[in-house]
Coordinates of N, CA and C in Angstrom, one line a residue:
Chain A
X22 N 0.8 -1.2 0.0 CA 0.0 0.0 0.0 C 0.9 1.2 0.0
X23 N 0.5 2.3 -0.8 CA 1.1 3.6 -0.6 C 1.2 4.1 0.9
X24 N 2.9 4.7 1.0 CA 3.0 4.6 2.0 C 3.9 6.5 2.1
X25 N 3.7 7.4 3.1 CA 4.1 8.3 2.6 C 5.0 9.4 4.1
X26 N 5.5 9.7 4.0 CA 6.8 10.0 4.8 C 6.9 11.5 4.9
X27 N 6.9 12.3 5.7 CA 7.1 13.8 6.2 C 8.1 13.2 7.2
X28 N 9.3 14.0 7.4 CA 10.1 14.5 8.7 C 9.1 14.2 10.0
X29 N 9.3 13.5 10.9 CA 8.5 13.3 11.9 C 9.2 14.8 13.0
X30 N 10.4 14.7 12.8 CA 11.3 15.8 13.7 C 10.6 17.2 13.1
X31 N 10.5 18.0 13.6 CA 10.2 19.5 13.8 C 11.5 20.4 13.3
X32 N 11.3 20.9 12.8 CA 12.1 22.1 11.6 C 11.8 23.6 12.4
X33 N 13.1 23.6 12.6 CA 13.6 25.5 13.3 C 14.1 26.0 12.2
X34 N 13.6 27.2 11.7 CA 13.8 27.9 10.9 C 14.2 29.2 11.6
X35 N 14.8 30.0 11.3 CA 15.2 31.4 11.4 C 14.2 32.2 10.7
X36 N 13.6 33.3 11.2 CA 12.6 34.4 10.6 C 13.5 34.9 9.6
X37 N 13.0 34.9 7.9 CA 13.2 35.5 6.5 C 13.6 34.5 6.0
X38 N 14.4 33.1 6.6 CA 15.1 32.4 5.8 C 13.9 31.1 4.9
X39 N 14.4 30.5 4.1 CA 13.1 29.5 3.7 C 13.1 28.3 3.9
X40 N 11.6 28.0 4.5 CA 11.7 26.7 5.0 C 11.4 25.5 3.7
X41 N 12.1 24.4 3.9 CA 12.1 23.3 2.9 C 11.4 22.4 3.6
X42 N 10.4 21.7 3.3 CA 9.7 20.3 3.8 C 9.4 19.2 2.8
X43 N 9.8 18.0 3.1 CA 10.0 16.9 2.3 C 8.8 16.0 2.3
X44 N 8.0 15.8 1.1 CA 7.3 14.6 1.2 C 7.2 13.5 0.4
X45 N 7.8 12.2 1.0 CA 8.2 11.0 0.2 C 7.2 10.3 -0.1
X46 N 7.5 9.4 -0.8 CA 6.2 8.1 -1.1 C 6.5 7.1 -1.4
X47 N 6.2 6.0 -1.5 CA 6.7 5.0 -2.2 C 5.9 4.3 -3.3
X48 N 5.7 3.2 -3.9 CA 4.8 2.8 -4.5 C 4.4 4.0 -6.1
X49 N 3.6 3.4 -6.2 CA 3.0 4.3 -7.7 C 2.6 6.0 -7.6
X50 N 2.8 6.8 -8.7 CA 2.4 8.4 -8.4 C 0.9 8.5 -8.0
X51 N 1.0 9.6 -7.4 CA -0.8 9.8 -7.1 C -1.1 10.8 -8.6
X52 N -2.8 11.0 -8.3 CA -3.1 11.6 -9.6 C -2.5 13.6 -9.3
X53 N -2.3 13.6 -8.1 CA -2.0 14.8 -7.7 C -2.1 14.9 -6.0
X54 N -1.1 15.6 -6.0 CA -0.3 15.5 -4.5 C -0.6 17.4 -4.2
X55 N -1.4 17.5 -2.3 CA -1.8 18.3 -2.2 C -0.9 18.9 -0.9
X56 N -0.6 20.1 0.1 CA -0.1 20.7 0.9 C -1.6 21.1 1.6
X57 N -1.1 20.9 2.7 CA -1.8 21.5 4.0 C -1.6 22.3 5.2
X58 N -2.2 23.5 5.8 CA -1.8 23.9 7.0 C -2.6 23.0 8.2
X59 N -2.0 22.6 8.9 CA -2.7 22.6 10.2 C -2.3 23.1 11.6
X60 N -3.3 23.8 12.0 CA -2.8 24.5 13.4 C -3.0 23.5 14.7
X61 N -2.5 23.7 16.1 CA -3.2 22.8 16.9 C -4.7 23.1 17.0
X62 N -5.6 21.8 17.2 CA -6.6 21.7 17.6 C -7.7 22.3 16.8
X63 N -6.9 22.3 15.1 CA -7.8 22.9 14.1 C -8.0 21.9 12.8
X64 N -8.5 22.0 12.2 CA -8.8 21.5 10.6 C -7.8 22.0 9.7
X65 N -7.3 20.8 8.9 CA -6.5 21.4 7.7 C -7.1 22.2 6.9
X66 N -5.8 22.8 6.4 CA -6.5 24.6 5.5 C -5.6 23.9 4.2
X67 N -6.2 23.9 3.1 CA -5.5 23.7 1.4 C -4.6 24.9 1.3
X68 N -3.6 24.4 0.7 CA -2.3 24.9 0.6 C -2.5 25.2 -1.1
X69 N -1.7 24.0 -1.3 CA -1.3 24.2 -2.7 C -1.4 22.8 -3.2
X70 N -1.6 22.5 -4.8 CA -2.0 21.8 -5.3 C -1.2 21.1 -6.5
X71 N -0.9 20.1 -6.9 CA 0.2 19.8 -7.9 C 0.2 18.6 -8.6
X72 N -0.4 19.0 -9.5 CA -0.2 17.6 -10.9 C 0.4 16.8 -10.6
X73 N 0.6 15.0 -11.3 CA 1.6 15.0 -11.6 C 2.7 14.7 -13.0
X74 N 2.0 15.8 -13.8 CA 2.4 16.4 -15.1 C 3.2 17.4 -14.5
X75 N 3.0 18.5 -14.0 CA 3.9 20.0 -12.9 C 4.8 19.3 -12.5
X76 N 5.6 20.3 -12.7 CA 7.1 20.0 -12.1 C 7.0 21.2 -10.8
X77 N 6.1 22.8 -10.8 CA 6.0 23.6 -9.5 C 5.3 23.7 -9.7
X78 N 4.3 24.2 -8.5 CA 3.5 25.7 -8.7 C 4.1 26.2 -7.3
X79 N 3.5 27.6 -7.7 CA 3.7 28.8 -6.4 C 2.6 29.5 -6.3
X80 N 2.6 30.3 -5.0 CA 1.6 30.7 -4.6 C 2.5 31.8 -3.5
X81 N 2.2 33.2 -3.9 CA 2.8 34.3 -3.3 C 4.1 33.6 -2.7
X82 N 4.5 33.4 -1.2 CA 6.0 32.7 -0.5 C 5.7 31.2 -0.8
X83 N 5.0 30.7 -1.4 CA 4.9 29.3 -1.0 C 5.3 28.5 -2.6
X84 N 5.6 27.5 -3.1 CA 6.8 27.2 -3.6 C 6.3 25.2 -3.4
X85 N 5.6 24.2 -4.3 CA 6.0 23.3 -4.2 C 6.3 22.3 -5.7
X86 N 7.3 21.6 -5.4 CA 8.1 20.4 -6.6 C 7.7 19.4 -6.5
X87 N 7.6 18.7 -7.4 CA 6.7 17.6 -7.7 C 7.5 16.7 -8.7
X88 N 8.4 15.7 -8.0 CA 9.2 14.8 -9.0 C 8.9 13.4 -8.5
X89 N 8.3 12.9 -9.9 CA 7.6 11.3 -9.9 C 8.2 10.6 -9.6
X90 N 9.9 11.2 -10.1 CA 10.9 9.7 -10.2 C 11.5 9.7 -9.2
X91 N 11.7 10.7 -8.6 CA 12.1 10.0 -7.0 C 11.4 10.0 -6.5
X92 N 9.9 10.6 -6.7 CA 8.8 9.6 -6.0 C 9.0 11.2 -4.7
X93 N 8.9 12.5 -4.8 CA 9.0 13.3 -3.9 C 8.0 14.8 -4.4
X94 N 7.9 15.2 -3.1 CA 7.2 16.8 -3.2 C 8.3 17.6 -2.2
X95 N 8.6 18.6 -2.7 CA 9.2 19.7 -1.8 C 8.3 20.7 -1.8
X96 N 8.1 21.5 -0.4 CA 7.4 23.0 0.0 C 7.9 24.0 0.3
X97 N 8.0 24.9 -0.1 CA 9.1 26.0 0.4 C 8.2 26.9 0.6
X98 N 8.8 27.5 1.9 CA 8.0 28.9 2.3 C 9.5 29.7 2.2
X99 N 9.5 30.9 1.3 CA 10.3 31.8 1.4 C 10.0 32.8 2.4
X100 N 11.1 33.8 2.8 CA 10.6 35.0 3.8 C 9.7 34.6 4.9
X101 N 10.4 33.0 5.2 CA 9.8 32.8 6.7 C 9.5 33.6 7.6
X102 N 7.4 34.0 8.1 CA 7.3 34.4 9.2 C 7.0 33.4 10.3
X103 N 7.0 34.1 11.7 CA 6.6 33.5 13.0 C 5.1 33.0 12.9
X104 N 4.5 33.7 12.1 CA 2.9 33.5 11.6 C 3.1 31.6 11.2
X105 N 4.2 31.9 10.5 CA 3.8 30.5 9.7 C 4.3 29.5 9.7
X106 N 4.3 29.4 11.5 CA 4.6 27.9 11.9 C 3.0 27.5 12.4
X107 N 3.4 26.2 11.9 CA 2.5 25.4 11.8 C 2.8 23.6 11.9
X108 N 2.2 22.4 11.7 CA 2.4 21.2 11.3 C 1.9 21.7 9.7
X109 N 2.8 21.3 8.9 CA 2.1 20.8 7.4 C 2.1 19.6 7.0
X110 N 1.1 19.4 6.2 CA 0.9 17.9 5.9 C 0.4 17.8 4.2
X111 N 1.4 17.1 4.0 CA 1.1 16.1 2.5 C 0.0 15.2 2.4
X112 N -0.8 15.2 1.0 CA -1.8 14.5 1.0 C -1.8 13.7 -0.6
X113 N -2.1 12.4 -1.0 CA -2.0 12.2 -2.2 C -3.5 11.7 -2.3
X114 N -3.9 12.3 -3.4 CA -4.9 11.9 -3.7 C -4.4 10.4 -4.9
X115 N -5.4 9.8 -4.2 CA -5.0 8.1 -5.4 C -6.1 8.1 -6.0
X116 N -6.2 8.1 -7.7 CA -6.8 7.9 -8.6 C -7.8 6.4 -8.5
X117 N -7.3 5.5 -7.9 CA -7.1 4.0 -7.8 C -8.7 4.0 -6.8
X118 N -8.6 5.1 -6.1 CA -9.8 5.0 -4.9 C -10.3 5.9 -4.6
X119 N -9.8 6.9 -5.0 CA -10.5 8.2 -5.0 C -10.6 8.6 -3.4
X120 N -9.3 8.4 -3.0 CA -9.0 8.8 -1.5 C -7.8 10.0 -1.5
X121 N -7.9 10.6 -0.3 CA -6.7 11.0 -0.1 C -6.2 10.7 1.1
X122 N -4.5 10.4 0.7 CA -3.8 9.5 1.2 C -2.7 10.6 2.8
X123 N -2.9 10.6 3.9 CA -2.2 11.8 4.3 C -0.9 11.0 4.6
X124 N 0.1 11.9 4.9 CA 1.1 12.1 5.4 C 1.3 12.7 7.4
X125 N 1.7 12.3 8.3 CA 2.0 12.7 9.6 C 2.4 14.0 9.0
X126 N 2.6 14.8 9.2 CA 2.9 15.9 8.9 C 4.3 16.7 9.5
X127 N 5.0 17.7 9.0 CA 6.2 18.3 9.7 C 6.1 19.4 10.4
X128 N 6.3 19.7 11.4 CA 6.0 20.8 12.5 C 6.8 21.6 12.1
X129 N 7.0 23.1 12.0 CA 7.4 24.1 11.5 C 7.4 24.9 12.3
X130 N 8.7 25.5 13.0 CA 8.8 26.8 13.7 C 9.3 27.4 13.3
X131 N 9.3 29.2 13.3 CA 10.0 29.8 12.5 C 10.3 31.1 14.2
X132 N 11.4 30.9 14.1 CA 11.9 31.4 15.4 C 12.4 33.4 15.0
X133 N 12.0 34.3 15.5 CA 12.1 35.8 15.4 C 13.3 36.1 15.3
Chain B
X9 N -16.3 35.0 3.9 CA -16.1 33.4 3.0 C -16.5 32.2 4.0
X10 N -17.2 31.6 2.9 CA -17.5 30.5 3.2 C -17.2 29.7 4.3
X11 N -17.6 28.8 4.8 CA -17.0 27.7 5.6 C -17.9 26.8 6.1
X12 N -17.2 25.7 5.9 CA -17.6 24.8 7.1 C -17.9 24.1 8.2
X13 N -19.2 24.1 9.0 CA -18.9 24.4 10.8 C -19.8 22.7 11.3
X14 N -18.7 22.2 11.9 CA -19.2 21.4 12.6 C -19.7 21.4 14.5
X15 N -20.4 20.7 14.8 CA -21.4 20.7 16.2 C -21.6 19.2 16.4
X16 N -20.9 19.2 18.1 CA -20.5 19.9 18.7 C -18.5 20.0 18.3
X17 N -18.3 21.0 19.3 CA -16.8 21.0 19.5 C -16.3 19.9 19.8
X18 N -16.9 19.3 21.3 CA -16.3 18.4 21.8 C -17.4 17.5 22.4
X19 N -18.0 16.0 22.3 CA -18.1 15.5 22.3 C -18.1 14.3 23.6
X20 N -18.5 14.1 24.6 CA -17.6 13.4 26.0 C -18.7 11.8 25.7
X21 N -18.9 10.6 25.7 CA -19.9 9.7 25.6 C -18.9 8.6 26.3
X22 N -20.3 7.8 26.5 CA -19.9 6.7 27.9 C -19.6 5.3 25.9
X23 N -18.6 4.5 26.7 CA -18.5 3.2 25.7 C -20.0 2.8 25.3
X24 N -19.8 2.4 24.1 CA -21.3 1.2 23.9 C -22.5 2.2 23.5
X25 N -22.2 3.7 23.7 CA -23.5 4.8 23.3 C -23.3 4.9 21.7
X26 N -24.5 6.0 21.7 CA -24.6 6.2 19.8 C -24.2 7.6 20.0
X27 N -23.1 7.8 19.4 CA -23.1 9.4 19.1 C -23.4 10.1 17.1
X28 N -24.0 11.1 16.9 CA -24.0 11.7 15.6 C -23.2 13.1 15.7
X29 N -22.5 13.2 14.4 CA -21.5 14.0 15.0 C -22.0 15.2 13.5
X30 N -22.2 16.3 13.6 CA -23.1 17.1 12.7 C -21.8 18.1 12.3
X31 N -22.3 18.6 10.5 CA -21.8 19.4 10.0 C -22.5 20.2 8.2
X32 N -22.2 21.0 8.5 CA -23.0 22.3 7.6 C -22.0 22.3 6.7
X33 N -21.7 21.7 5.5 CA -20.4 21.7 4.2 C -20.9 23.5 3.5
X34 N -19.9 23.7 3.1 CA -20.0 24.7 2.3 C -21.7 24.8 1.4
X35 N -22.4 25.7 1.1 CA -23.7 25.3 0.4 C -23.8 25.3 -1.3
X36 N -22.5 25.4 -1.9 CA -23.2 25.5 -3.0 C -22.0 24.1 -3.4
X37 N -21.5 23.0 -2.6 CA -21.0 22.2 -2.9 C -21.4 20.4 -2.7
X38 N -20.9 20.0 -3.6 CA -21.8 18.5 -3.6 C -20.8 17.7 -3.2
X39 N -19.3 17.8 -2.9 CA -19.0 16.2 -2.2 C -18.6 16.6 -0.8
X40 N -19.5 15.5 -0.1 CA -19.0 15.8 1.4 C -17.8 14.9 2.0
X41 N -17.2 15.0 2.7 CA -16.4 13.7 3.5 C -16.2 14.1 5.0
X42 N -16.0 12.8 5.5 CA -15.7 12.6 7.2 C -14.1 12.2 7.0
X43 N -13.4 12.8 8.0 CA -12.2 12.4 8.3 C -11.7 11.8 9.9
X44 N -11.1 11.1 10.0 CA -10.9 11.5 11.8 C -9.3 11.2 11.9
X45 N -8.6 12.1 12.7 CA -7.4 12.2 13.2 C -7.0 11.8 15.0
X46 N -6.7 10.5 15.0 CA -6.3 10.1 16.3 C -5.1 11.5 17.2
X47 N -5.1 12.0 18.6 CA -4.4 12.5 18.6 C -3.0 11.9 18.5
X48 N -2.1 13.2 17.6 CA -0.7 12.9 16.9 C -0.2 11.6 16.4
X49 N -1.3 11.8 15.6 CA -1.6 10.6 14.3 C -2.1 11.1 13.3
X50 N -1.9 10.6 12.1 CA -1.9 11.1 10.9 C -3.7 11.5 10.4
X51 N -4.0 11.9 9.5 CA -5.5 12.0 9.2 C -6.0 10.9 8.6
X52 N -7.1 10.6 8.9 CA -7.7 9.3 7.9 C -8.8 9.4 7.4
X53 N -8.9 9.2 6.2 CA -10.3 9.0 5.2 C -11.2 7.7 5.7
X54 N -12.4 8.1 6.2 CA -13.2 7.9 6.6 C -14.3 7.0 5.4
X55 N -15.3 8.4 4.9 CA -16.2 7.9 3.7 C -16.0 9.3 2.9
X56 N -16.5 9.3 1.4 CA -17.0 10.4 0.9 C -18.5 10.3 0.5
X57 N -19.6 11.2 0.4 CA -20.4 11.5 -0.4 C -20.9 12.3 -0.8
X58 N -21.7 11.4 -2.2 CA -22.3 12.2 -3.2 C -23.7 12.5 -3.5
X59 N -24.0 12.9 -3.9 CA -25.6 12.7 -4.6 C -26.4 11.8 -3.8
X60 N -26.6 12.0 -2.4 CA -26.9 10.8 -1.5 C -27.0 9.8 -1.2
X61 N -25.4 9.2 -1.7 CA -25.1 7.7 -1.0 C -23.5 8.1 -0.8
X62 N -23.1 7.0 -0.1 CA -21.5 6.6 -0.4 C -20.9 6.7 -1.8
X63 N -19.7 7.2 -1.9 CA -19.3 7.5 -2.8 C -18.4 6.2 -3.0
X64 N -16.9 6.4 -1.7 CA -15.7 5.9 -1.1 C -15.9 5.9 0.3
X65 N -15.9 4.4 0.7 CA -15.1 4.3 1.9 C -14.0 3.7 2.4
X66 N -13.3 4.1 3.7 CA -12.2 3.1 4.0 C -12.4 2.1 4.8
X67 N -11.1 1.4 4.9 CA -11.2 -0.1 5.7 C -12.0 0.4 7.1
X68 N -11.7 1.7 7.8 CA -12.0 2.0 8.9 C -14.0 1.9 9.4
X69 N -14.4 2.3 8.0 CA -15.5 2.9 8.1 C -16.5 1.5 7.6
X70 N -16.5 0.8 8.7 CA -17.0 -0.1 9.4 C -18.8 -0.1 9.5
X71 N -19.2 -1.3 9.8 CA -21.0 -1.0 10.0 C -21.1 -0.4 11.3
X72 N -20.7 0.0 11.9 CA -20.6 0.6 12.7 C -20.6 1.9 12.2
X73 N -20.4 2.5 11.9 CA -20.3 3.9 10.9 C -21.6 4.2 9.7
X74 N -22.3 4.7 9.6 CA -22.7 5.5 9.0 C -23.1 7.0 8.9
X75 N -23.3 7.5 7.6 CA -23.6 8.9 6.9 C -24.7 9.1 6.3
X76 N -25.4 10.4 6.7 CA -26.5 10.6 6.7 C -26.4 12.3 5.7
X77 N -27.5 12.3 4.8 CA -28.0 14.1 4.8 C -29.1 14.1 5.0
X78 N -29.2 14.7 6.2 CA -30.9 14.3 6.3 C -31.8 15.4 6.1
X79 N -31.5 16.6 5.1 CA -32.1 17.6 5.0 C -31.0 18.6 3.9
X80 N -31.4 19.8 3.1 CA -30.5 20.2 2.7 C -29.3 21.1 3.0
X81 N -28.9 21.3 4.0 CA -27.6 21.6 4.6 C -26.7 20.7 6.1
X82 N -27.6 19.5 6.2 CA -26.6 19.1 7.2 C -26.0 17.6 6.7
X83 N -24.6 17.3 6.9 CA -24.1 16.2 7.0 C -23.8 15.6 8.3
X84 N -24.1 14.0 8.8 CA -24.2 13.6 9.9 C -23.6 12.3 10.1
X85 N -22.5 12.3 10.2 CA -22.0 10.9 10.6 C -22.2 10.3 12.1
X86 N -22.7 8.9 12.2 CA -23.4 8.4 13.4 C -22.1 7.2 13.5
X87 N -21.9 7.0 14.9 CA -21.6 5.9 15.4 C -22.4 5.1 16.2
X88 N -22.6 3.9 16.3 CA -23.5 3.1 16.6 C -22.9 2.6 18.4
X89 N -22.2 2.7 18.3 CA -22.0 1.6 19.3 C -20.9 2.2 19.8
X90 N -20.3 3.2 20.3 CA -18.6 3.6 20.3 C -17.8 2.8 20.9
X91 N -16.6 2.9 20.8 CA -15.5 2.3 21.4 C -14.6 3.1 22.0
X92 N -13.4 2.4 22.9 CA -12.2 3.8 23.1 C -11.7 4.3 22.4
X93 N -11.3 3.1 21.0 CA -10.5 3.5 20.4 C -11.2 4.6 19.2
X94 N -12.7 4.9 19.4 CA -12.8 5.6 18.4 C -13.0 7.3 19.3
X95 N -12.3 7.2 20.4 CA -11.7 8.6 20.6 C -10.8 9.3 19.5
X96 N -10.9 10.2 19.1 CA -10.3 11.2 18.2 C -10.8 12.4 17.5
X97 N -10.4 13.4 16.8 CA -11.1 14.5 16.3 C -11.6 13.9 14.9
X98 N -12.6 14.4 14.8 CA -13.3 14.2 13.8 C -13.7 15.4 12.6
X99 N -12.9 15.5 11.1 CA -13.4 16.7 10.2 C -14.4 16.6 9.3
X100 N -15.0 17.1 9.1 CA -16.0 17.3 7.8 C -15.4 17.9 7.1
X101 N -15.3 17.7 6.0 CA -14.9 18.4 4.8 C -15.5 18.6 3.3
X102 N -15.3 19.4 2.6 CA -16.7 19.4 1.4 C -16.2 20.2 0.4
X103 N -16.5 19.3 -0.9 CA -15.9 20.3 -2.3 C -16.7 20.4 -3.3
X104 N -16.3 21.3 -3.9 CA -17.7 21.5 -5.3 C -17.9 20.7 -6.2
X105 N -16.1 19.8 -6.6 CA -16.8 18.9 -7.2 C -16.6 17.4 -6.8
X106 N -15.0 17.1 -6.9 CA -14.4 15.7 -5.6 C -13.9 15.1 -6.9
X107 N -14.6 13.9 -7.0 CA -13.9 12.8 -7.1 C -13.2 12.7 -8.9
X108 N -12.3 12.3 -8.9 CA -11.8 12.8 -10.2 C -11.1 14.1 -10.5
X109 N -11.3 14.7 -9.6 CA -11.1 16.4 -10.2 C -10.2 16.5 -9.2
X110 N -9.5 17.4 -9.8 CA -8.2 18.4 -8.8 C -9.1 19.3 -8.2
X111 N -9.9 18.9 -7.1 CA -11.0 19.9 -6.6 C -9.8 19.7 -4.9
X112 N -10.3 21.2 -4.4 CA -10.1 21.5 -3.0 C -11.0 21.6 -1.8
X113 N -10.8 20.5 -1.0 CA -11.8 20.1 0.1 C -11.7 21.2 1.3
X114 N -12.4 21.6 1.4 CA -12.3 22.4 2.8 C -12.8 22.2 4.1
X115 N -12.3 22.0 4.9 CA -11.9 21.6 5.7 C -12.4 22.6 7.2
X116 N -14.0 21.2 8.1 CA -14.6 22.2 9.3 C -13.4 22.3 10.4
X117 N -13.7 22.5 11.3 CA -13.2 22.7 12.2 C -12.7 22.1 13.6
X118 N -13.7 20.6 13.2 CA -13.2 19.7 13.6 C -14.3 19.3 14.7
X119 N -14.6 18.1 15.6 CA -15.1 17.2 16.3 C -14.0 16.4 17.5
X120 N -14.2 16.8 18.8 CA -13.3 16.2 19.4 C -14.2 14.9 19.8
X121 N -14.0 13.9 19.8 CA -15.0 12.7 20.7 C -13.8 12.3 21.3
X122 N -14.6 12.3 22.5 CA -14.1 11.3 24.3 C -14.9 10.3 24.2
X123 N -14.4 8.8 23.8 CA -15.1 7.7 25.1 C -14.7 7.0 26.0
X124 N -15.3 7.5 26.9 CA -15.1 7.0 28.0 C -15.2 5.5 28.4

């Protein structure tokens, strides 16, 4: 079964610098691989969204890559603020079932 | 803008009860879904629906589980019988179009259930 991999460790970032977050997979591509915010004790908020034809899209600081063959998504927040720590979480939607598949997600602090 | 609002917040029920766990999806959209997230554990797909039935469900979503619309703005997922282990938050979520489509589900605000 598809199986899908975020940093379980927590990412300290420096305020302005950009944060990178890795989301692996194994097994076959999804039909499109999605980003999420989640805050504590909230509901995921849609991030960003990505083929898997796209090689990026962006969206004002935010920044994600989408490579089948290593089977990976990268997210980048440029001009890290304190605002935007959060956990984020990878999601694949699978064509096969018409699910989306999540990822544990990576906690994100962005220190002042 | 829009949103999602699920009722209640938090949920407290003794083992073995029925709980329905209520949510208002966005109104001008047709696919609903239940998620539930064990605390600091990953999210899990639940069921989706459409045009009022089942669309997708997962291994989780058990006879013990079902989904209801029992009018035109509320979605209602019932548990029958609860267990401990189905302590966890619970989301509704709901998109204009779903399945097949690079559509974006948005996402209530969640359902805490306690069983006790």
């Amino acid at each position: 079964s598809q199986k899908i991999e975020q940093n379980s460790e927590a990412l300290n970032i420096q305020e302005g610098k950009t944060a990178t977050l890795t989301c692996n997979y194994t097994n076959y591509s999804p039909a499109y691989l999605q980003w999420y915010r989640q805050d504590p004790g909230r509901g995921p908020v849609f991030l960003l969204l990505i083929r898997e034809n796209e090689k990026e899209k962006r969206k004002e600081r935010l920044k994600v890559t989408f490579d089948t063959t290593l089977k990976q998504s990268l997210f980048h927040i440029t001009a890290s603020q304190p605002a935007d720590s959060a956990t984020y979480l990878c999601a694949l939607f699978m064509d096969s079932n018409y699910q989306l598949i999540w990822g544990a997600g990576t906690k994100l602090i962005i220190k002042p | 803008e829009p949103e999602v609002t699920q009722t209640p917040s938090h949920q407290v029920t003794q083992m073995g009860q029925e709980v329905i766990l209520r949510c208002v999806p966005i109104s001008n959209h047709l696919y609903f879904y239940w998620y539930r997230q064990i605390l600091g554990q990953k999210v899990e797909f639940l069921v989706s629906f459409y045009n009022n039935e089942i669309s997708e469900k997962s291994e989780i979503f058990d006879d013990q589980f079902s989904v209801e619309r029992p009018d035109g703005s509320n979605f209602t997922l019932k548990i029958r019988s609860t267990k401990l282990e189905d302590s966890a938050m619970y989301f509704c979520a709901s998109s204009e179009w779903g399945r097949g489509g690079t559509d974006t589900q948005y996402f209530g605000p969640g359902t805490r259930l306690t069983v006790l």
